[in-house]
mmCIF file of C-alpha atoms and ligand atoms in Angstrom:
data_model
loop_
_atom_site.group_PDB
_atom_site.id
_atom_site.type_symbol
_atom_site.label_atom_id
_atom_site.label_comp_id
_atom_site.label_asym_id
_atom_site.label_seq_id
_atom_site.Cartn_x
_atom_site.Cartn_y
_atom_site.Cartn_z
ATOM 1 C CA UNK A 1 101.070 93.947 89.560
ATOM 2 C CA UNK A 2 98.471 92.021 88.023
ATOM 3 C CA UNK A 3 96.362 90.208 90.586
ATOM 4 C CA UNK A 4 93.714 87.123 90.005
ATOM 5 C CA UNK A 5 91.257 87.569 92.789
ATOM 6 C CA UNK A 6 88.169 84.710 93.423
ATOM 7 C CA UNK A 7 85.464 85.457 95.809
ATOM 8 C CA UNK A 8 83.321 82.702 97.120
ATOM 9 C CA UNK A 9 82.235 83.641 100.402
ATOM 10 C CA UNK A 10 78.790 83.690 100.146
ATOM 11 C CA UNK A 11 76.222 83.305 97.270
ATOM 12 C CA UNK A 12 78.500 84.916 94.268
ATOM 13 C CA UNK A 13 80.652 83.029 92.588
ATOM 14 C CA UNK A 14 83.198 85.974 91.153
ATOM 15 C CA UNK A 15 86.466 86.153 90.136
ATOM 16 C CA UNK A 16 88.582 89.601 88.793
ATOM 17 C CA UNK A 17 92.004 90.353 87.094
ATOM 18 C CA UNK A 18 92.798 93.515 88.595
ATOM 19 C CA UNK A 19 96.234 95.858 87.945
ATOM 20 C CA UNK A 20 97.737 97.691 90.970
ATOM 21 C CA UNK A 21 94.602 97.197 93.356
ATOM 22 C CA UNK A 22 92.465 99.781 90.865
ATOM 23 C CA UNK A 23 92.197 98.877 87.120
ATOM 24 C CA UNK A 24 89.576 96.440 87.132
ATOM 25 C CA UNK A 25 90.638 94.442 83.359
ATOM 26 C CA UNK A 26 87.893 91.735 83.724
ATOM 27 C CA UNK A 27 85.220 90.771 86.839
ATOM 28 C CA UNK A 28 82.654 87.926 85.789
ATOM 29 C CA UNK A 29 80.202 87.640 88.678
ATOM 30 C CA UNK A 30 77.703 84.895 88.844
ATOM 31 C CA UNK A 31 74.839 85.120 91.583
ATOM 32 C CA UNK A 32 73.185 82.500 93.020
ATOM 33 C CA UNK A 33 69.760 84.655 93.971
ATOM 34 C CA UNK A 34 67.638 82.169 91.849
ATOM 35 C CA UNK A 35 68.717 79.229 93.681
ATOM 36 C CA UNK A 36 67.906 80.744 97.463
ATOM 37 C CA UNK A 37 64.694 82.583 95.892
ATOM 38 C CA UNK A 38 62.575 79.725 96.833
ATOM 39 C CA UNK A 39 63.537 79.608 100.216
ATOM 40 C CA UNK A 40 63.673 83.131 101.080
ATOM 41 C CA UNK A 41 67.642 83.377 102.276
ATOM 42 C CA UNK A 42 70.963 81.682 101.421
ATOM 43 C CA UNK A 43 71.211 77.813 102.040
ATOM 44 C CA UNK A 44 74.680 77.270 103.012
ATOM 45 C CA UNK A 45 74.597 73.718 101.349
ATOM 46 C CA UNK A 46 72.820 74.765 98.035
ATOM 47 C CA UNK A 47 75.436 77.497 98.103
ATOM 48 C CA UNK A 48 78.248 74.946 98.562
ATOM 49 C CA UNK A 49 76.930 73.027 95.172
ATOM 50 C CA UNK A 50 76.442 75.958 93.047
ATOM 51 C CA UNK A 51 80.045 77.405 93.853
ATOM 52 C CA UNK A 52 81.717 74.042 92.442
ATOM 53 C CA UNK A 53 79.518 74.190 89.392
ATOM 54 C CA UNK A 54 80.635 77.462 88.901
ATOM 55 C CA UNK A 55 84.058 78.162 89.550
ATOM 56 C CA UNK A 56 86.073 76.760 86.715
ATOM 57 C CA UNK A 57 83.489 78.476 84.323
ATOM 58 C CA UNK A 58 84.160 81.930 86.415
ATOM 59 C CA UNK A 59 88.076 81.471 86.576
ATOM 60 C CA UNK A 60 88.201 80.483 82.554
ATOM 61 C CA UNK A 61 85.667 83.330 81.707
ATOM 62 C CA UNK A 62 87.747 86.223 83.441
ATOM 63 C CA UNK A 63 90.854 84.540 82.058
ATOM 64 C CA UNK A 64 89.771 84.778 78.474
ATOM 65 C CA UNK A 65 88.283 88.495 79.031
ATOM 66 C CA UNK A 66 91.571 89.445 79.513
ATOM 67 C CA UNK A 67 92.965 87.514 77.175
ATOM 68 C CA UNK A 68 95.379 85.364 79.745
ATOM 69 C CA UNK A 69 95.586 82.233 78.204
ATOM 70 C CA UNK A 70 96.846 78.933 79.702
ATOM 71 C CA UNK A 71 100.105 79.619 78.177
ATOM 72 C CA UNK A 72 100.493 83.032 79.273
ATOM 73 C CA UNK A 73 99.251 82.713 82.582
ATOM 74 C CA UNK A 74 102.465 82.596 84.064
ATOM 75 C CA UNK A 75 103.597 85.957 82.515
ATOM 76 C CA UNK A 76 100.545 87.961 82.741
ATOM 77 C CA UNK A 77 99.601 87.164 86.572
ATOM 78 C CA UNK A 78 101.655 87.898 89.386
ATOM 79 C CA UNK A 79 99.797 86.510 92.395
ATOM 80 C CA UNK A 80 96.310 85.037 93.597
ATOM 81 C CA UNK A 81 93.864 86.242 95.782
ATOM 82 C CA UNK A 82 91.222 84.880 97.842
ATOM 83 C CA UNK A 83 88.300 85.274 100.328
ATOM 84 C CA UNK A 84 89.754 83.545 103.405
ATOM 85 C CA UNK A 85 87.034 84.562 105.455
ATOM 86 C CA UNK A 86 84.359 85.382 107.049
ATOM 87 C CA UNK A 87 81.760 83.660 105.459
ATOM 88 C CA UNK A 88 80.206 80.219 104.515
ATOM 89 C CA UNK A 89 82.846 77.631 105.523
ATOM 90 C CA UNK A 90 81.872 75.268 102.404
ATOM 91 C CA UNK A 91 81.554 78.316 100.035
ATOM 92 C CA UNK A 92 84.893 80.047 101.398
ATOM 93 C CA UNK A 93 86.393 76.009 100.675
ATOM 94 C CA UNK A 94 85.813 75.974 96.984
ATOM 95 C CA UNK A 95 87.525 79.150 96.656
ATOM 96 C CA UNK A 96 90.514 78.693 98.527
ATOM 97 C CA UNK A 97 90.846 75.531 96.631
ATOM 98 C CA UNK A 98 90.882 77.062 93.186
ATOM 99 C CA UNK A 99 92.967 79.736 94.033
ATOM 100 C CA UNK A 100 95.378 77.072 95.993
ATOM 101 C CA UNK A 101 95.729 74.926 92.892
ATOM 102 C CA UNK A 102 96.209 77.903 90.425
ATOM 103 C CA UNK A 103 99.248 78.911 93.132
ATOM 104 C CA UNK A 104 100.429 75.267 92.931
ATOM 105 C CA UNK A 105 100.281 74.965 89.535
ATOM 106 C CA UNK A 106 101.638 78.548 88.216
ATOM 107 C CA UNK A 107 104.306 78.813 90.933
ATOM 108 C CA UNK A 108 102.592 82.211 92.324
ATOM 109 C CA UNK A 109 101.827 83.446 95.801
ATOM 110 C CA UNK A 110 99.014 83.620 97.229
ATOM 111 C CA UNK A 111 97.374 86.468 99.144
ATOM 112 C CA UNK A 112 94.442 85.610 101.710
ATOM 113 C CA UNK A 113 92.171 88.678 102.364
ATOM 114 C CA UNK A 114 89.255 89.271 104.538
ATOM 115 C CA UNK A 115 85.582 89.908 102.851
ATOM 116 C CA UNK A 116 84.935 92.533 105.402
ATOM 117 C CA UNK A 117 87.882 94.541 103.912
ATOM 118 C CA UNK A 118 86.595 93.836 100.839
ATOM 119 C CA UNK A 119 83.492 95.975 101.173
ATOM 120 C CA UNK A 120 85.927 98.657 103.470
ATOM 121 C CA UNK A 121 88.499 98.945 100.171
ATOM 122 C CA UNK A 122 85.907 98.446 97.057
ATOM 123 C CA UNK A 123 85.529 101.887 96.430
ATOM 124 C CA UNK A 124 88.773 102.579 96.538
ATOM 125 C CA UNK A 125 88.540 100.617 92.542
ATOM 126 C CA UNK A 126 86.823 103.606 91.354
ATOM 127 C CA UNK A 127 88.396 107.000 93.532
ATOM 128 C CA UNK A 128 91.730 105.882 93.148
ATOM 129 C CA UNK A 129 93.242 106.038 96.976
ATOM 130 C CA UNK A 130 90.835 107.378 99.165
ATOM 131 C CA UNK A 131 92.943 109.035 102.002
ATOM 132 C CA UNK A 132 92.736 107.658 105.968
ATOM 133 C CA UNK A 133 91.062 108.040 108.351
ATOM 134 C CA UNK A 134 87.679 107.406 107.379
ATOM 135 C CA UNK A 135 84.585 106.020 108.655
ATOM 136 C CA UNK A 136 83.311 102.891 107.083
ATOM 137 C CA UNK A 137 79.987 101.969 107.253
ATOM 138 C CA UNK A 138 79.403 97.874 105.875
ATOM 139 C CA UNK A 139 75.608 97.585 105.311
ATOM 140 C CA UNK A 140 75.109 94.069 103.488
ATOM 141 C CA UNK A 141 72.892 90.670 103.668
ATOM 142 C CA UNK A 142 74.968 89.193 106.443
ATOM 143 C CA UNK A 143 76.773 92.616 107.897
ATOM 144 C CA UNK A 144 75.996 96.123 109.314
ATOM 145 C CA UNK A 145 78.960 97.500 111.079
ATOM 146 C CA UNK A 146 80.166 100.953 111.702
ATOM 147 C CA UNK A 147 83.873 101.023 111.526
ATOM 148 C CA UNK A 148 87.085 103.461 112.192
ATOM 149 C CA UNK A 149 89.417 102.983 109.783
ATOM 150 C CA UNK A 150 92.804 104.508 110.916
ATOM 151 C CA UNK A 151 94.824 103.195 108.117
ATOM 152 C CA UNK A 152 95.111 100.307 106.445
ATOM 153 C CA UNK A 153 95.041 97.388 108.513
ATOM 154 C CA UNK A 154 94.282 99.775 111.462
ATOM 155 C CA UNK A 155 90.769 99.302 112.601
ATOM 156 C CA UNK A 156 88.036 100.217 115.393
ATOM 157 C CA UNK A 157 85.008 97.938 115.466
ATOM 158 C CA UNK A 158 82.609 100.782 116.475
ATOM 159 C CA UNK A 159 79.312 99.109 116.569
ATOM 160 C CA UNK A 160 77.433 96.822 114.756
ATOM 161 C CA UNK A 161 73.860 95.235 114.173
ATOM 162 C CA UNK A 162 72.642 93.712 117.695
ATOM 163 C CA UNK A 163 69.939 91.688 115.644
ATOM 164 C CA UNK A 164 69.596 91.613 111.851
ATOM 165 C CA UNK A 165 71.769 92.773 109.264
ATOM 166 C CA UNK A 166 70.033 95.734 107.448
ATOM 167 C CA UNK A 167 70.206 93.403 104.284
ATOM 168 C CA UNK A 168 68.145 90.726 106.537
ATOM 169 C CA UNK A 169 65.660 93.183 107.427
ATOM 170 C CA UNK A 170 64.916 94.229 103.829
ATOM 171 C CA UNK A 171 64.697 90.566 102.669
ATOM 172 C CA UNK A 172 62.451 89.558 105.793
ATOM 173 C CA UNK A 173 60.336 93.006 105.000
ATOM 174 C CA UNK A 174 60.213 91.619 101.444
ATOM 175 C CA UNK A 175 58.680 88.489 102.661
ATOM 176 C CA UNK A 176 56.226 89.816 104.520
ATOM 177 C CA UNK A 177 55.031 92.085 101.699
ATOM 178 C CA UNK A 178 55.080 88.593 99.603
ATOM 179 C CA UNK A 179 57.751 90.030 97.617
ATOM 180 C CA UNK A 180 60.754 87.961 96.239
ATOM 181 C CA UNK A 181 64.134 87.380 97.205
ATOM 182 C CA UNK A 182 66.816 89.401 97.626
ATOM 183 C CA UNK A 183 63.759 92.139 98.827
ATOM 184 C CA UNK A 184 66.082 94.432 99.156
ATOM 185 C CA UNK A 185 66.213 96.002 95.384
ATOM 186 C CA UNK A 186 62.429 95.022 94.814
ATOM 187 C CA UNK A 187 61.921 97.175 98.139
ATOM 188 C CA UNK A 188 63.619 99.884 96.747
ATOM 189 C CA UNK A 189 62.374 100.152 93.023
ATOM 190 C CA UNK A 190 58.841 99.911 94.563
ATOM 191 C CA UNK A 191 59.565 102.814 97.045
ATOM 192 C CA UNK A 192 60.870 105.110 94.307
ATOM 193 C CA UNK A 193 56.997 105.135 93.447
ATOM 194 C CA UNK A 194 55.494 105.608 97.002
ATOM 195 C CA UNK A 195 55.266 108.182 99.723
ATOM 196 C CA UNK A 196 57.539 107.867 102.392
ATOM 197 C CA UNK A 197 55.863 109.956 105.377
ATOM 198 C CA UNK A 198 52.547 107.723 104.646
ATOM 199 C CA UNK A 199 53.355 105.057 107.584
ATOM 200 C CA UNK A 200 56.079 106.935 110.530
ATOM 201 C CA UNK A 201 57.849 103.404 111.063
ATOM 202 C CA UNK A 202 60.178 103.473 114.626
ATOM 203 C CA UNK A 203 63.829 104.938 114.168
ATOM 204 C CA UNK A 204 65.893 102.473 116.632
ATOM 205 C CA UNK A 205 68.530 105.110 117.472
ATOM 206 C CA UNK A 206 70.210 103.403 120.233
ATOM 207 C CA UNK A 207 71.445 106.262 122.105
ATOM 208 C CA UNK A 208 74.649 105.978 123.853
ATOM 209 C CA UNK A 209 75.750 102.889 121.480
ATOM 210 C CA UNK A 210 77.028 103.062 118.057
ATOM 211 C CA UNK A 211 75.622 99.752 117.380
ATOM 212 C CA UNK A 212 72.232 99.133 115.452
ATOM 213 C CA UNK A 213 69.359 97.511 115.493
ATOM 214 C CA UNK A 214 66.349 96.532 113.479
ATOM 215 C CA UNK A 215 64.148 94.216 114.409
ATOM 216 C CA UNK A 216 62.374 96.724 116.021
ATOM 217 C CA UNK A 217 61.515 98.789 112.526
ATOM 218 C CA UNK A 218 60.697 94.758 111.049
ATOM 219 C CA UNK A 219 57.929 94.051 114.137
ATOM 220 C CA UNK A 220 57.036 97.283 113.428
ATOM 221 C CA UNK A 221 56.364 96.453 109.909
ATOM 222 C CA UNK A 222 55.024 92.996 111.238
ATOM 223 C CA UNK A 223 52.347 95.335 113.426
ATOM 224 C CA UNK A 224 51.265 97.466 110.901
ATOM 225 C CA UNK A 225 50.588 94.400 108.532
ATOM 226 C CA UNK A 226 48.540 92.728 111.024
ATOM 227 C CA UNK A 227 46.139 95.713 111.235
ATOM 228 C CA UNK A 228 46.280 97.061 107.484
ATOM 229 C CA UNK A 229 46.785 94.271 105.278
ATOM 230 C CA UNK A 230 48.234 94.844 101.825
ATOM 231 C CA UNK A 231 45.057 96.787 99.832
ATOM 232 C CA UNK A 232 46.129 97.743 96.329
ATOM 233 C CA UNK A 233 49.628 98.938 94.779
ATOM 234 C CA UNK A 234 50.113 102.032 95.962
ATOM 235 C CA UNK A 235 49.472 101.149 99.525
ATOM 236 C CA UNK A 236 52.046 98.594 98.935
ATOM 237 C CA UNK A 237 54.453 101.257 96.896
ATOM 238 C CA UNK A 238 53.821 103.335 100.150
ATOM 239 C CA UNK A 239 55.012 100.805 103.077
ATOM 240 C CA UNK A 240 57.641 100.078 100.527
ATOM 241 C CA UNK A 241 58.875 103.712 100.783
ATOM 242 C CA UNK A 242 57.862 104.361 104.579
ATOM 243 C CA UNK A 243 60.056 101.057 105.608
ATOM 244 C CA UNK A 244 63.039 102.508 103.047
ATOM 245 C CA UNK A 245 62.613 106.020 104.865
ATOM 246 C CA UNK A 246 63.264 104.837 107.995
ATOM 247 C CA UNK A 247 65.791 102.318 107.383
ATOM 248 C CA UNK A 248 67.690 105.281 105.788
ATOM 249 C CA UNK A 249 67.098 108.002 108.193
ATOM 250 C CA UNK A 250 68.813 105.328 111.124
ATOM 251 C CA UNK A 251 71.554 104.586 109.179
ATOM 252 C CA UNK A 252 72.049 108.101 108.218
ATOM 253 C CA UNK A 253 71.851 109.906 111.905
ATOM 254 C CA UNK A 254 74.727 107.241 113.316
ATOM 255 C CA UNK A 255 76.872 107.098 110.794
ATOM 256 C CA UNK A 256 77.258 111.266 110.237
ATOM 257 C CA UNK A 257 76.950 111.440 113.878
ATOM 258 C CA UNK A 258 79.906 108.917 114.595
ATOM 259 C CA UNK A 259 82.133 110.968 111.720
ATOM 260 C CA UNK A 260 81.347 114.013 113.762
ATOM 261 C CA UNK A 261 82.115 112.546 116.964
ATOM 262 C CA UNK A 262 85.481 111.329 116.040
ATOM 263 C CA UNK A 263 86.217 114.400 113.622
ATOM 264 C CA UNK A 264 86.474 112.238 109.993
ATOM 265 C CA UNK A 265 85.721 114.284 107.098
ATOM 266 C CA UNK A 266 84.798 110.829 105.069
ATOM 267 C CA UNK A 267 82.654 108.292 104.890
ATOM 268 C CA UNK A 268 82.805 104.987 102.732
ATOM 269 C CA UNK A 269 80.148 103.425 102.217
ATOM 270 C CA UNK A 270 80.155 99.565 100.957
ATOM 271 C CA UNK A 271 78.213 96.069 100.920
ATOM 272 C CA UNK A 272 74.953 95.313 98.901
ATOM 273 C CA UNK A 273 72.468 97.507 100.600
ATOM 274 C CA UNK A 274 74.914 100.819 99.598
ATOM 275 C CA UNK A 275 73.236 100.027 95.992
ATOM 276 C CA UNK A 276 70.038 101.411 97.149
ATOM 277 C CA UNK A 277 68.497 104.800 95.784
ATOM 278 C CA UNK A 278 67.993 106.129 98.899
ATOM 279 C CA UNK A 279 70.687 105.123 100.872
ATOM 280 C CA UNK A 280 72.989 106.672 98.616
ATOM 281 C CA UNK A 281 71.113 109.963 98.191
ATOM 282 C CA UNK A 282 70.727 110.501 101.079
ATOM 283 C CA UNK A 283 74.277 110.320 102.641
ATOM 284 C CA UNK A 284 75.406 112.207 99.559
ATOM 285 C CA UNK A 285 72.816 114.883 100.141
ATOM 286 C CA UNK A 286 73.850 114.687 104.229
ATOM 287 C CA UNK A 287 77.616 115.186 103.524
ATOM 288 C CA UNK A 288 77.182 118.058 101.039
ATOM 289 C CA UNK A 289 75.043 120.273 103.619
ATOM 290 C CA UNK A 290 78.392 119.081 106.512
ATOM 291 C CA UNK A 291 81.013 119.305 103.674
ATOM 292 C CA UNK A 292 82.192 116.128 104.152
ATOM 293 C CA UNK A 293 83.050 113.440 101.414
ATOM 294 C CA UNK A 294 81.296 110.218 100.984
ATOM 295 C CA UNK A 295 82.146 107.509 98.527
ATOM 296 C CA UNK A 296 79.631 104.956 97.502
ATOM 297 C CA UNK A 297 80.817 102.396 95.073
ATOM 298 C CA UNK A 298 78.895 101.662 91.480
ATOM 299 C CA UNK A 299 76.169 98.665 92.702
ATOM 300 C CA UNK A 300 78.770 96.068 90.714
ATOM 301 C CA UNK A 301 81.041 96.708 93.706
ATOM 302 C CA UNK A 302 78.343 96.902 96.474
ATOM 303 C CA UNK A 303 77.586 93.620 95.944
ATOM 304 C CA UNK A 304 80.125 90.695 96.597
ATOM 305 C CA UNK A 305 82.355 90.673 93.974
ATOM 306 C CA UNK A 306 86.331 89.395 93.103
ATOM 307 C CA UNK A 307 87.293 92.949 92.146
ATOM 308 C CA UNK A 308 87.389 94.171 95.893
ATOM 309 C CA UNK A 309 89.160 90.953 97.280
ATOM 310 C CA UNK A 310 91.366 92.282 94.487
ATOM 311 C CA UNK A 311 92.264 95.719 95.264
ATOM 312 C CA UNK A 312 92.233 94.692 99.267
ATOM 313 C CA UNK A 313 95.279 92.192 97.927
ATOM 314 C CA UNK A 314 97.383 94.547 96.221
ATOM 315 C CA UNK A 315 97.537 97.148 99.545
ATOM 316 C CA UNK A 316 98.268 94.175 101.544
ATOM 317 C CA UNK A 317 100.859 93.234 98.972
ATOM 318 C CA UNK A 318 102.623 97.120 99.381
ATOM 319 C CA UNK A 319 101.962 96.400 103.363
ATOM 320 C CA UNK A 320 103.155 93.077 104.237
ATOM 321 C CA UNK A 321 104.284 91.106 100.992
ATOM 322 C CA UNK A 322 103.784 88.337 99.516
ATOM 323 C CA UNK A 323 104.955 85.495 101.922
ATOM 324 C CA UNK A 324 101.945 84.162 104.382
ATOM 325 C CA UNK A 325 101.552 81.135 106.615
ATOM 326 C CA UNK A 326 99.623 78.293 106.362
ATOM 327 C CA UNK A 327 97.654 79.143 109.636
ATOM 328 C CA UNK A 328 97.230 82.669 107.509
ATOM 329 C CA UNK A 329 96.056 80.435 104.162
ATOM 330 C CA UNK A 330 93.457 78.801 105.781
ATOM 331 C CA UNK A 331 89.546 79.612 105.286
ATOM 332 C CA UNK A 332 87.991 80.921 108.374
ATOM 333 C CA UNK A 333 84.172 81.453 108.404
ATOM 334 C CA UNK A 334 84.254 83.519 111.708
ATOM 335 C CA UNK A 335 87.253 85.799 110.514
ATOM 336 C CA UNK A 336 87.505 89.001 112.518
ATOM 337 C CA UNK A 337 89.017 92.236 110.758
ATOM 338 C CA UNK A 338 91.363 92.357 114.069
ATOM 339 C CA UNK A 339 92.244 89.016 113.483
ATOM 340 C CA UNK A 340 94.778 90.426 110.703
ATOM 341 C CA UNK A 341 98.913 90.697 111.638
ATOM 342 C CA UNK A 342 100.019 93.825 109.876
ATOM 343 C CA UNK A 343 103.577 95.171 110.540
ATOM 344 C CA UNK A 344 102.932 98.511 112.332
ATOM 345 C CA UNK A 345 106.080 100.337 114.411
HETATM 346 O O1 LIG B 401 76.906 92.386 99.893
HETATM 347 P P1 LIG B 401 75.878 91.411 99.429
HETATM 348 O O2 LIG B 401 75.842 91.067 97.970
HETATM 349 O O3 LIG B 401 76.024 90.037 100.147
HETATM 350 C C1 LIG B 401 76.352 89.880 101.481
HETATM 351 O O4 LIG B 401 77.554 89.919 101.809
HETATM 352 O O5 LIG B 401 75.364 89.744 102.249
HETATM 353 O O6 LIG B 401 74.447 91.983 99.915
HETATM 354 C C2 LIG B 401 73.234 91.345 99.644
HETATM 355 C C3 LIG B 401 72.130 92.105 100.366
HETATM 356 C C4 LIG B 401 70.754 91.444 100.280
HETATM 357 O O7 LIG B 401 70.185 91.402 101.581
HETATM 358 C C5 LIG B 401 69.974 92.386 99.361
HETATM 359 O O8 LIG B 401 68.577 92.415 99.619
HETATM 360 C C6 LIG B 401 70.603 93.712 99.668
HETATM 361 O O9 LIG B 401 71.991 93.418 99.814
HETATM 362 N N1 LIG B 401 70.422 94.706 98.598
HETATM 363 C C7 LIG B 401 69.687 95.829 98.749
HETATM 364 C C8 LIG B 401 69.711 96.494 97.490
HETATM 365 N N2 LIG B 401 70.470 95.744 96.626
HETATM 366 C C9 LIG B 401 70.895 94.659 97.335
HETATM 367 N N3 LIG B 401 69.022 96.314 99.818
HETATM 368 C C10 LIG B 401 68.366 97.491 99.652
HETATM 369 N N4 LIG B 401 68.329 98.169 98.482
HETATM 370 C C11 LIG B 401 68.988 97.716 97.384
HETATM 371 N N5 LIG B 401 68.956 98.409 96.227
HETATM 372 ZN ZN1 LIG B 402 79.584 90.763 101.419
#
């Protein structure tokens, strides 16, 4: 089953033909990072603009990769996918539209699917089907949540970010550093190149709660800037790598400790801050030394991108079909992953 996903919900413009939920055939991401650079985080309007002037250009790009023309559009894909939530209501808009019209047009169904479940599924693209349960753990610009996943469709919210998402906190970090935006990669290459015990930055634990926090580790930050302001490179290279540390080490201890707690022998890891060097590393190093299994996906599939919304549509496809309502077609910027009707006995 050959699927043509489009995700829009944020600042990505992507869109993926993707076989049977796994075989990626063409993904043509286009990021809006230089547009929200200047202002240090995503303007929903700016993001609204740039995902109309994009679109058709995406669509017709990952068409002609995989050599779907016009013609054989009707033969070659079987249904459409898109983000129906949550995200940026005007983003999410433009790509329900396009994916609406193709449907209209082509006579094919159309398969709504959530972004969160995006980031749960994407690395299923590149480990085939990764068995259930598992624990999930979302860590991107706009999430951090910490989930159960019993099966498909079958999930327990067990905590998530009482402040910023992690992704935030790098970016605002990044900013106070006077680094760029998105922070969170120039955080990372720079702490590749500094010491990470120079500056012991608060771990914000949370005992008792699976949910996170971390404001606390960016006033912190905030603190320590006040009192030793930025002298040279390395000392920059070195908060770099001291924030990193301990943004790793908290995301680390809850995650392996939740596994333990509720006896899952994998973790998935997924969103844009899973890209990071140390992130990934680390769990991998972690679940080695417990013999468990984590999966990180390649950074292409951290990041948002149409492949996931892709592979999320084909298992809801083998779950529930192909025939949804209009209440179920319609965008939904606050979307919740419970929110979903799946046909358990
Ligand atoms: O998943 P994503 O593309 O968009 C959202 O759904 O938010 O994630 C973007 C976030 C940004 O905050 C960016 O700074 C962060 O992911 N990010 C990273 C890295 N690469 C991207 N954070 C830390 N280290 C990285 N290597
Ligand atoms: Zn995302």
């Amino acid at each position: 089953m050959n699927v043509l996903a489009i995700e829009t919900s944020c600042d990505e413009t992507s869109a993926s033909i993707v076989a049977n939920g796994i075989k990626v055939k063409s993904i043509i991401v286009s990021s809006q990072a230089r547009i929200h650079a200047k202002f240090f985080g995503v303007v929903p309007e700016l993001a609204s603009r740039a995902h109309i002037e994009n679109i058709n250009f995406v669509v017709s790009q990952v068409l002609r990769t995989s050599r779907i023309t016009f013609d054989s559009f009707s033969r070659k894909v079987d249904a459409i996918a898109f983000t129906r939530g949550p995200g940026l209501v005007g983003a999410l808009l433009i790509g329900a539209i396009a994916a609406k019209s193709l449907a209209i047009i082509y006579k094919k169904p159309l398969i709504p699917v959530n972004h969160l479940e995006g980031h749960i599924y994407s690395s299923f693209i590149e480990n085939k089907f990764i068995k259930h349960p598992f624990l999930s753990l979302i860590i991107s610009g706009g999430h951090t949540e910490l989930i159960l996943v019993k099966d498909f469709g079958k999930y327990k919210m067990l905590g998530r970010t009482r402040d910023d998402a992690v992704g935030e906190a790098f970016d605002k970090a990044a900013k106070m550093l006077g680094l760029s935006y998105p922070g969170g990669p120039i955080i990372d290459k720079r702490a590749e190149k500094g010491n990470p015990e120079a500056i012991r930055f608060t771990r914000p634990y949370l005992k008792g709660s699976w949910d996170f926090s971390f404001s606390g580790i960016k006033t912190a930050l905030l603190n320590y800037l006040k009192i030793n302001p930025i002298k040279d490179e390395k000392h920059l290279n070195d908060v770099c790598a001291s924030f990193r540390q301990a943004v790793s080490e908290t995301l680390c201890f809850k995650s392996f400790t939740a596994a333990k707690e509720f006896r899952l022998k994998r973790i998935v890891l997924g969103g844009g801050v899973s890209a990071n060097y140390l992130i990934r590393k680390m769990f991998l190093k972690i679940s080695r030394e417990n013999k468990m299994k984590v999966f990180i996906p390649s950074p292409v599939y951290c990041t948002d991108n149409a492949a996931m919304v892709g592979c999320v549509a084909y298992l809801k496809y083998l779950k529930c079909g192909l025939v949804y309502s209009n209440a179920q077609l319609t965008s939904n910027p606050s979307l919740n992953l419970e929110d979903w009707q799946y046909n358990y006995t």
